[in-house]
Every structure is written in structure tokens, then in C-alpha cells.
Amino acid sequence: MNDFVSSFWSYWIATLALGGVVFCLILLFSQRVWLKREIDQVEDTGHVWDGDLTELNNPIPRWWTIMFILLCVVALGMFVLYPALGFGPGVTGYSSAREVRANQIELQERIAPIYARYAEMSFEDVAKDAEAREIGQRLFLNNCAQCHGSDARGAASFPNLADNDWIWGGEPEQIIHTITEGRHGMMPPWGSQLSPSEASDTAQYVRSLSGLAHDPMRIVAGKRHFDAFCVACHGADGTGNTALGAPNLTDNIWLHGSSEASIVQTILNGRENIMPPQKNLMTEDQIRLLAAWVWGLSNNDGNVVAAAN
Ligand code: HEC
Ligand code: HEC
């Protein structure tokens, strides 16, 4: 069973588990009086308080000893039945991971009929359907809002999903792919190729692409660096490449920030940004519906409904 740990840790777990039981039994037997019906003579400890309050050293009661031995027997039984020793699954073959999987499958079967209706509808119709939007919003609030915000408008380094500006593409299949498989945005660092002042010139040029305030003298050198190091991913005109997740640098929509300091930091140190895959957390039906909801945020012709409303 690959669910189970092997070698050293198996022995470690077995030693702790069996050792605990053996230790309890040794402790009981070491008291020797463990099953005697009558106790001949009770020792006293020699401690006396208030003149006549004597501390006795009575043995452990018989019922208590028997109960403890029974518990040890139960424990040994559990070791045989369940995967308690770190070796193999035990006689019952129980596995909590399998139980979770079974519960997941049961849940998926229960919700499948709710989604069946949407499987037959086009993506655009799902995005407009009132009930589907309610479900989508709830899925979003439960699974996505912690990063993208309850209004889906994102925050620094977490993209706005309601602005119809897409790092990885806004076509239905692209959004479904983003949610299913996740995305890994990687801007490599250029600190070894560009000095801080060269990076700063480049940042001036990048700002000029969006029409932000910039120094017209410095963007000449900046464009030279951009053409040498940046066009491979961001394109000659800076409009980006959704296949690489390289953002459009000309639209004045910023993932990490538009200040010169922030752009210089991006250039010198690079950026790494992860959208976690959801395929093990949601069914395909749920992902399609959620993708339609996200798509609808910026495509439902003026009918945009922010998630928090
Ligand atoms: C742990 C944080 C986190 C969670 C949770 C998360 N995302 Fe993301 N998501 C990100 C980050 C970060 C990016 C940007 C990745 C990049 O920079 O390339 C992203 C990108 C995206 C994109 C691509 C945006 C674009 O412009 O192309 C979509 C769509 C998206 N997320 C939808 C979702 C949905 C739907 C959920 C809920 C199932 C979700 N995300 C959950 C962090 C998260
Ligand atoms: C290998 C591809 C690649 C190259 C080359 C590259 N970038 Fe990037 N760049 C990316 C990716 C991918 C991201 C998005 C990172 C993320 O998801 O966080 C990015 C992000 C950025 C951002 C952040 C945009 C925002 O909205 O906050 C800036 C600015 C930027 N790049 C500028 C540059 C400059 C200037 C150069 C040349 C010195 C350059 N890039 C070279 C791939 C690249």
C-alpha cells in the first residue's frame, strides 16, 4: 500500500505504539498486588497531619487494574484491525484517505444533477443565467475571493478578473484552463544584465508605453534595453503575450504596480506569481460554471455584477 510510510518511520511508529502498551502492562505488574483480592496489610507513608490524619499507601483498586488491562487488550486489537503500526493497512483495510475520496465521489454524484442543466447550455448562456450566476458567485466567494477579493477586482499582484484585461487570455477555454491547471507567472530577473540606472531608464520607457509621466531623454536608452531584453516576451510593441503570461505593458493596468520603483524592482529581481490549480478541488462542471461567471464579469454587456453585491 503506497498510503503507508515505510522503513524507519514504520518501525518508529510501531515501537511507540507497542512500547506504550508494554510500558503500561509492566507498570501494572510491577505493582505485584495487581489482582490480589485481599490486602494483608496497608502500609502507611509515615506522614501525619493535624495529629491524626495519616497518609496510607493503598494499592491501585482491583477494578481499576482490570479496566486498564482490558484497555490494553482493546489497543492490541485496534493495532491488528487498523493501520496503527505503520506497516500495511490492518485487517479491515481502513484508510482515512480512501474515506475522504469516497465522500468526495459521493458529493460529486449528489451535485451532478444540478450542473447537468448547464452542461447543455452554451458558455455564454451559462454566463447570463441568473441561477448559474448565483452558484458561480458562491463558488467564487468560497474558493477565490481570498486572493482575488470578494468583488473579483484583485489587489497588488492578484489580477482584477472584472476588467476584461487578461494576462493568460479571456477566451472561455483559456479561463477554464487557468482555473483547472493553475498558472505560474514568471518574469525572470535582469539584475545581472542591467544596472539599477539602466533598469530605471527601462522603467521610464515602460511607463511611457502606458502614457504615464516619464523622462523623454531617458526613454531613448530605455527603449534600447527593452528591445534587447524584453520584446521576446512582452512583444516589440509591449502588448504582451498571453501564451507566456507576459502582461500587456501598454494598457495602464498593472499587476504589481506602475511606480518607477515597482517597475525597477520587477526588472531587477523578476516576479513569480502563482495561481493554484483547482482540478483536485472542484469538478469539471463546477469549473466551467465558475469560468462562465468570471467571463461574465466583463462580458455581460454592461450587465456586470460585482461579486460582493
Ligand atoms: C492563492 C491565491 C489564489 C487563489 C485562491 C485563486 N487565484 Fe486566481 N490567480 C492568482 C494569481 C496570483 C494569479 C496571477 C498569476 C500570474 O501572475 O500569472 C491568478 C490568476 C487568475 C486568472 C487569470 C487572470 C488573467 O488575467 O489571465 C484567473 C481567470 C483566475 N486567477 C481565476 C481564479 C478563480 C476562478 C479562482 C477560484 C477557483 C482563483 N483564481 C483562485 C491567485 C489565486
Ligand atoms: C521570459 C519572458 C519575459 C521577459 C524576457 C521579460 N518579462 Fe516582464 N514579465 C514576464 C511575465 C511572465 C510577467 C508576469 C509576472 C507575474 O505573473 O507576476 C512579467 C511582468 C512584467 C512587469 C509587471 C507588469 C505589471 O502589470 O505589474 C513589468 C513591468 C515587466 N514585466 C517588464 C519587463 C521588462 C522591462 C523586461 C525587460 C528588461 C521584461 N519584462 C522581460 C515575462 C517576461
PDB file of C-alpha atoms in Angstrom, residues 130-282:
ATOM      1  CA  ALA A 130     -29.402  34.006 -13.112  1.00  0.00           C
ATOM      2  CA  GLU A 131     -29.259  30.774 -11.126  1.00  0.00           C
ATOM      3  CA  ALA A 132     -25.868  29.824 -12.561  1.00  0.00           C
ATOM      4  CA  ARG A 133     -24.562  33.241 -11.591  1.00  0.00           C
ATOM      5  CA  GLU A 134     -25.681  32.721  -8.008  1.00  0.00           C
ATOM      6  CA  ILE A 135     -23.893  29.371  -7.878  1.00  0.00           C
ATOM      7  CA  GLY A 136     -20.828  30.900  -9.565  1.00  0.00           C
ATOM      8  CA  GLN A 137     -20.704  33.728  -7.089  1.00  0.00           C
ATOM      9  CA  ARG A 138     -20.884  31.320  -4.165  1.00  0.00           C
ATOM     10  CA  LEU A 139     -18.113  29.152  -5.628  1.00  0.00           C
ATOM     11  CA  PHE A 140     -16.059  32.278  -6.159  1.00  0.00           C
ATOM     12  CA  LEU A 141     -16.562  33.576  -2.625  1.00  0.00           C
ATOM     13  CA  ASN A 142     -15.625  30.187  -1.162  1.00  0.00           C
ATOM     14  CA  ASN A 143     -12.628  29.410  -3.354  1.00  0.00           C
ATOM     15  CA  CYS A 144     -11.251  32.521  -4.972  1.00  0.00           C
ATOM     16  CA  ALA A 145     -12.178  35.643  -3.026  1.00  0.00           C
ATOM     17  CA  GLN A 146      -9.329  35.269  -0.529  1.00  0.00           C
ATOM     18  CA  CYS A 147      -6.906  36.133  -3.335  1.00  0.00           C
ATOM     19  CA  HIS A 148      -8.946  37.990  -5.950  1.00  0.00           C
ATOM     20  CA  GLY A 149     -11.117  39.925  -3.495  1.00  0.00           C
ATOM     21  CA  SER A 150     -14.844  39.474  -2.842  1.00  0.00           C
ATOM     22  CA  ASP A 151     -15.576  41.867  -5.730  1.00  0.00           C
ATOM     23  CA  ALA A 152     -13.131  39.948  -8.010  1.00  0.00           C
ATOM     24  CA  ARG A 153     -11.225  43.167  -8.568  1.00  0.00           C
ATOM     25  CA  GLY A 154      -7.980  41.795  -7.179  1.00  0.00           C
ATOM     26  CA  ALA A 155      -5.193  43.579  -5.334  1.00  0.00           C
ATOM     27  CA  ALA A 156      -1.483  44.176  -5.851  1.00  0.00           C
ATOM     28  CA  SER A 157      -0.088  41.008  -7.500  1.00  0.00           C
ATOM     29  CA  PHE A 158      -3.564  39.415  -7.692  1.00  0.00           C
ATOM     30  CA  PRO A 159      -5.201  40.241 -11.010  1.00  0.00           C
ATOM     31  CA  ASN A 160      -8.524  42.006 -11.397  1.00  0.00           C
ATOM     32  CA  LEU A 161     -10.883  39.496 -13.040  1.00  0.00           C
ATOM     33  CA  ALA A 162     -13.588  42.020 -13.887  1.00  0.00           C
ATOM     34  CA  ASP A 163     -11.729  44.391 -16.227  1.00  0.00           C
ATOM     35  CA  ASN A 164     -11.587  42.334 -19.431  1.00  0.00           C
ATOM     36  CA  ASP A 165      -7.791  42.618 -19.386  1.00  0.00           C
ATOM     37  CA  TRP A 166      -6.239  39.175 -19.362  1.00  0.00           C
ATOM     38  CA  ILE A 167      -2.728  38.034 -18.581  1.00  0.00           C
ATOM     39  CA  TRP A 168      -3.451  34.488 -19.750  1.00  0.00           C
ATOM     40  CA  GLY A 169      -6.297  35.165 -22.143  1.00  0.00           C
ATOM     41  CA  GLY A 170     -10.007  35.819 -21.751  1.00  0.00           C
ATOM     42  CA  GLU A 171     -11.444  33.220 -24.130  1.00  0.00           C
ATOM     43  CA  PRO A 172     -13.670  30.665 -22.364  1.00  0.00           C
ATOM     44  CA  GLU A 173     -11.173  27.805 -22.940  1.00  0.00           C
ATOM     45  CA  GLN A 174      -8.316  29.942 -21.633  1.00  0.00           C
ATOM     46  CA  ILE A 175     -10.176  30.850 -18.438  1.00  0.00           C
ATOM     47  CA  ILE A 176     -11.196  27.222 -17.922  1.00  0.00           C
ATOM     48  CA  HIS A 177      -7.564  26.199 -18.428  1.00  0.00           C
ATOM     49  CA  THR A 178      -6.356  28.855 -15.968  1.00  0.00           C
ATOM     50  CA  ILE A 179      -8.731  27.643 -13.269  1.00  0.00           C
ATOM     51  CA  THR A 180      -8.242  23.917 -13.921  1.00  0.00           C
ATOM     52  CA  GLU A 181      -4.460  23.750 -14.249  1.00  0.00           C
ATOM     53  CA  GLY A 182      -3.437  26.935 -12.471  1.00  0.00           C
ATOM     54  CA  ARG A 183      -0.869  29.384 -13.856  1.00  0.00           C
ATOM     55  CA  HIS A 184       2.700  30.186 -12.993  1.00  0.00           C
ATOM     56  CA  GLY A 185       3.694  33.715 -13.966  1.00  0.00           C
ATOM     57  CA  MET A 186       7.493  34.033 -14.207  1.00  0.00           C
ATOM     58  CA  MET A 187       9.257  37.246 -15.033  1.00  0.00           C
ATOM     59  CA  PRO A 188      13.000  36.484 -14.976  1.00  0.00           C
ATOM     60  CA  PRO A 189      15.337  38.844 -13.076  1.00  0.00           C
ATOM     61  CA  TRP A 190      17.589  41.131 -15.152  1.00  0.00           C
ATOM     62  CA  GLY A 191      19.782  42.393 -12.319  1.00  0.00           C
ATOM     63  CA  SER A 192      22.854  40.709 -13.812  1.00  0.00           C
ATOM     64  CA  GLN A 193      22.322  42.282 -17.273  1.00  0.00           C
ATOM     65  CA  LEU A 194      21.060  45.734 -16.332  1.00  0.00           C
ATOM     66  CA  SER A 195      22.476  48.143 -13.760  1.00  0.00           C
ATOM     67  CA  PRO A 196      19.973  49.927 -11.484  1.00  0.00           C
ATOM     68  CA  SER A 197      20.240  53.085 -13.583  1.00  0.00           C
ATOM     69  CA  GLU A 198      19.722  51.156 -16.824  1.00  0.00           C
ATOM     70  CA  ALA A 199      16.721  49.430 -15.216  1.00  0.00           C
ATOM     71  CA  SER A 200      15.418  52.816 -14.215  1.00  0.00           C
ATOM     72  CA  ASP A 201      15.732  54.079 -17.822  1.00  0.00           C
ATOM     73  CA  THR A 202      13.876  50.971 -18.968  1.00  0.00           C
ATOM     74  CA  ALA A 203      11.161  51.632 -16.367  1.00  0.00           C
ATOM     75  CA  GLN A 204      10.787  55.150 -17.757  1.00  0.00           C
ATOM     76  CA  TYR A 205      10.257  53.658 -21.206  1.00  0.00           C
ATOM     77  CA  VAL A 206       7.755  51.091 -19.845  1.00  0.00           C
ATOM     78  CA  ARG A 207       5.801  53.934 -18.195  1.00  0.00           C
ATOM     79  CA  SER A 208       5.793  55.858 -21.472  1.00  0.00           C
ATOM     80  CA  LEU A 209       4.089  52.875 -23.156  1.00  0.00           C
ATOM     81  CA  SER A 210       1.008  53.488 -20.977  1.00  0.00           C
ATOM     82  CA  GLY A 211       1.193  57.259 -21.374  1.00  0.00           C
ATOM     83  CA  LEU A 212       2.361  57.782 -17.777  1.00  0.00           C
ATOM     84  CA  ALA A 213       4.678  60.624 -16.807  1.00  0.00           C
ATOM     85  CA  HIS A 214       8.261  59.870 -17.924  1.00  0.00           C
ATOM     86  CA  ASP A 215      11.585  61.494 -18.747  1.00  0.00           C
ATOM     87  CA  PRO A 216      11.760  61.862 -22.578  1.00  0.00           C
ATOM     88  CA  MET A 217      15.584  61.871 -22.509  1.00  0.00           C
ATOM     89  CA  ARG A 218      15.894  58.597 -20.597  1.00  0.00           C
ATOM     90  CA  ILE A 219      13.360  56.602 -22.606  1.00  0.00           C
ATOM     91  CA  VAL A 220      15.768  56.541 -25.581  1.00  0.00           C
ATOM     92  CA  ALA A 221      18.239  54.363 -23.672  1.00  0.00           C
ATOM     93  CA  GLY A 222      15.279  52.613 -22.034  1.00  0.00           C
ATOM     94  CA  LYS A 223      13.863  51.544 -25.388  1.00  0.00           C
ATOM     95  CA  ARG A 224      17.261  50.153 -26.376  1.00  0.00           C
ATOM     96  CA  HIS A 225      17.298  47.923 -23.278  1.00  0.00           C
ATOM     97  CA  PHE A 226      13.665  46.991 -23.844  1.00  0.00           C
ATOM     98  CA  ASP A 227      14.374  45.929 -27.413  1.00  0.00           C
ATOM     99  CA  ALA A 228      17.352  43.883 -26.252  1.00  0.00           C
ATOM    100  CA  PHE A 229      15.856  42.102 -23.258  1.00  0.00           C
ATOM    101  CA  CYS A 230      12.086  42.418 -23.096  1.00  0.00           C
ATOM    102  CA  VAL A 231      10.489  42.053 -26.518  1.00  0.00           C
ATOM    103  CA  ALA A 232      10.867  38.254 -26.542  1.00  0.00           C
ATOM    104  CA  CYS A 233       8.032  38.012 -24.053  1.00  0.00           C
ATOM    105  CA  HIS A 234       6.305  41.393 -23.937  1.00  0.00           C
ATOM    106  CA  GLY A 235       6.383  41.885 -27.721  1.00  0.00           C
ATOM    107  CA  ALA A 236       8.036  44.623 -29.804  1.00  0.00           C
ATOM    108  CA  ASP A 237       5.120  46.961 -29.062  1.00  0.00           C
ATOM    109  CA  GLY A 238       4.902  45.885 -25.390  1.00  0.00           C
ATOM    110  CA  THR A 239       1.398  44.438 -25.675  1.00  0.00           C
ATOM    111  CA  GLY A 240       2.430  41.165 -24.043  1.00  0.00           C
ATOM    112  CA  ASN A 241       1.829  37.516 -24.794  1.00  0.00           C
ATOM    113  CA  THR A 242      -0.986  35.520 -23.198  1.00  0.00           C
ATOM    114  CA  ALA A 243       0.734  32.222 -24.048  1.00  0.00           C
ATOM    115  CA  LEU A 244       3.603  33.167 -21.690  1.00  0.00           C
ATOM    116  CA  GLY A 245       1.525  35.111 -19.199  1.00  0.00           C
ATOM    117  CA  ALA A 246       3.557  38.220 -20.056  1.00  0.00           C
ATOM    118  CA  PRO A 247       1.272  41.185 -19.310  1.00  0.00           C
ATOM    119  CA  ASN A 248       0.388  43.935 -21.728  1.00  0.00           C
ATOM    120  CA  LEU A 249       2.579  46.884 -20.674  1.00  0.00           C
ATOM    121  CA  THR A 250       0.704  49.472 -22.763  1.00  0.00           C
ATOM    122  CA  ASP A 251      -2.761  49.486 -21.145  1.00  0.00           C
ATOM    123  CA  ASN A 252      -2.024  51.182 -17.827  1.00  0.00           C
ATOM    124  CA  ILE A 253      -3.413  48.155 -15.963  1.00  0.00           C
ATOM    125  CA  TRP A 254      -0.832  46.912 -13.515  1.00  0.00           C
ATOM    126  CA  LEU A 255      -0.429  43.647 -11.732  1.00  0.00           C
ATOM    127  CA  HIS A 256       2.452  44.644  -9.490  1.00  0.00           C
ATOM    128  CA  GLY A 257       2.395  48.420  -9.704  1.00  0.00           C
ATOM    129  CA  SER A 258       3.146  51.323 -12.034  1.00  0.00           C
ATOM    130  CA  SER A 259       5.539  53.371  -9.901  1.00  0.00           C
ATOM    131  CA  GLU A 260       9.087  53.551 -11.191  1.00  0.00           C
ATOM    132  CA  ALA A 261      10.307  51.845  -8.004  1.00  0.00           C
ATOM    133  CA  SER A 262       7.934  48.939  -8.517  1.00  0.00           C
ATOM    134  CA  ILE A 263       8.844  48.515 -12.194  1.00  0.00           C
ATOM    135  CA  VAL A 264      12.569  48.696 -11.383  1.00  0.00           C
ATOM    136  CA  GLN A 265      12.052  46.021  -8.772  1.00  0.00           C
ATOM    137  CA  THR A 266      10.229  43.850 -11.315  1.00  0.00           C
ATOM    138  CA  ILE A 267      13.082  44.299 -13.801  1.00  0.00           C
ATOM    139  CA  LEU A 268      15.984  43.725 -11.401  1.00  0.00           C
ATOM    140  CA  ASN A 269      14.525  40.931  -9.256  1.00  0.00           C
ATOM    141  CA  GLY A 270      11.904  39.392 -11.527  1.00  0.00           C
ATOM    142  CA  ARG A 271       8.478  38.297 -10.314  1.00  0.00           C
ATOM    143  CA  GLU A 272       6.994  34.928  -9.580  1.00  0.00           C
ATOM    144  CA  ASN A 273       3.262  34.620  -9.145  1.00  0.00           C
ATOM    145  CA  ILE A 274       1.153  31.516  -8.781  1.00  0.00           C
ATOM    146  CA  MET A 275      -2.478  30.818  -9.493  1.00  0.00           C
ATOM    147  CA  PRO A 276      -3.123  27.441  -7.796  1.00  0.00           C
ATOM    148  CA  PRO A 277      -4.789  24.688  -9.871  1.00  0.00           C
ATOM    149  CA  GLN A 278      -8.337  23.815  -8.852  1.00  0.00           C
ATOM    150  CA  LYS A 279      -8.737  20.478 -10.625  1.00  0.00           C
ATOM    151  CA  ASN A 280      -8.471  18.474  -7.425  1.00  0.00           C
ATOM    152  CA  LEU A 281     -10.801  20.782  -5.548  1.00  0.00           C
ATOM    153  CA  MET A 282     -13.689  21.130  -7.987  1.00  0.00           C
TER     154      MET A 282
END
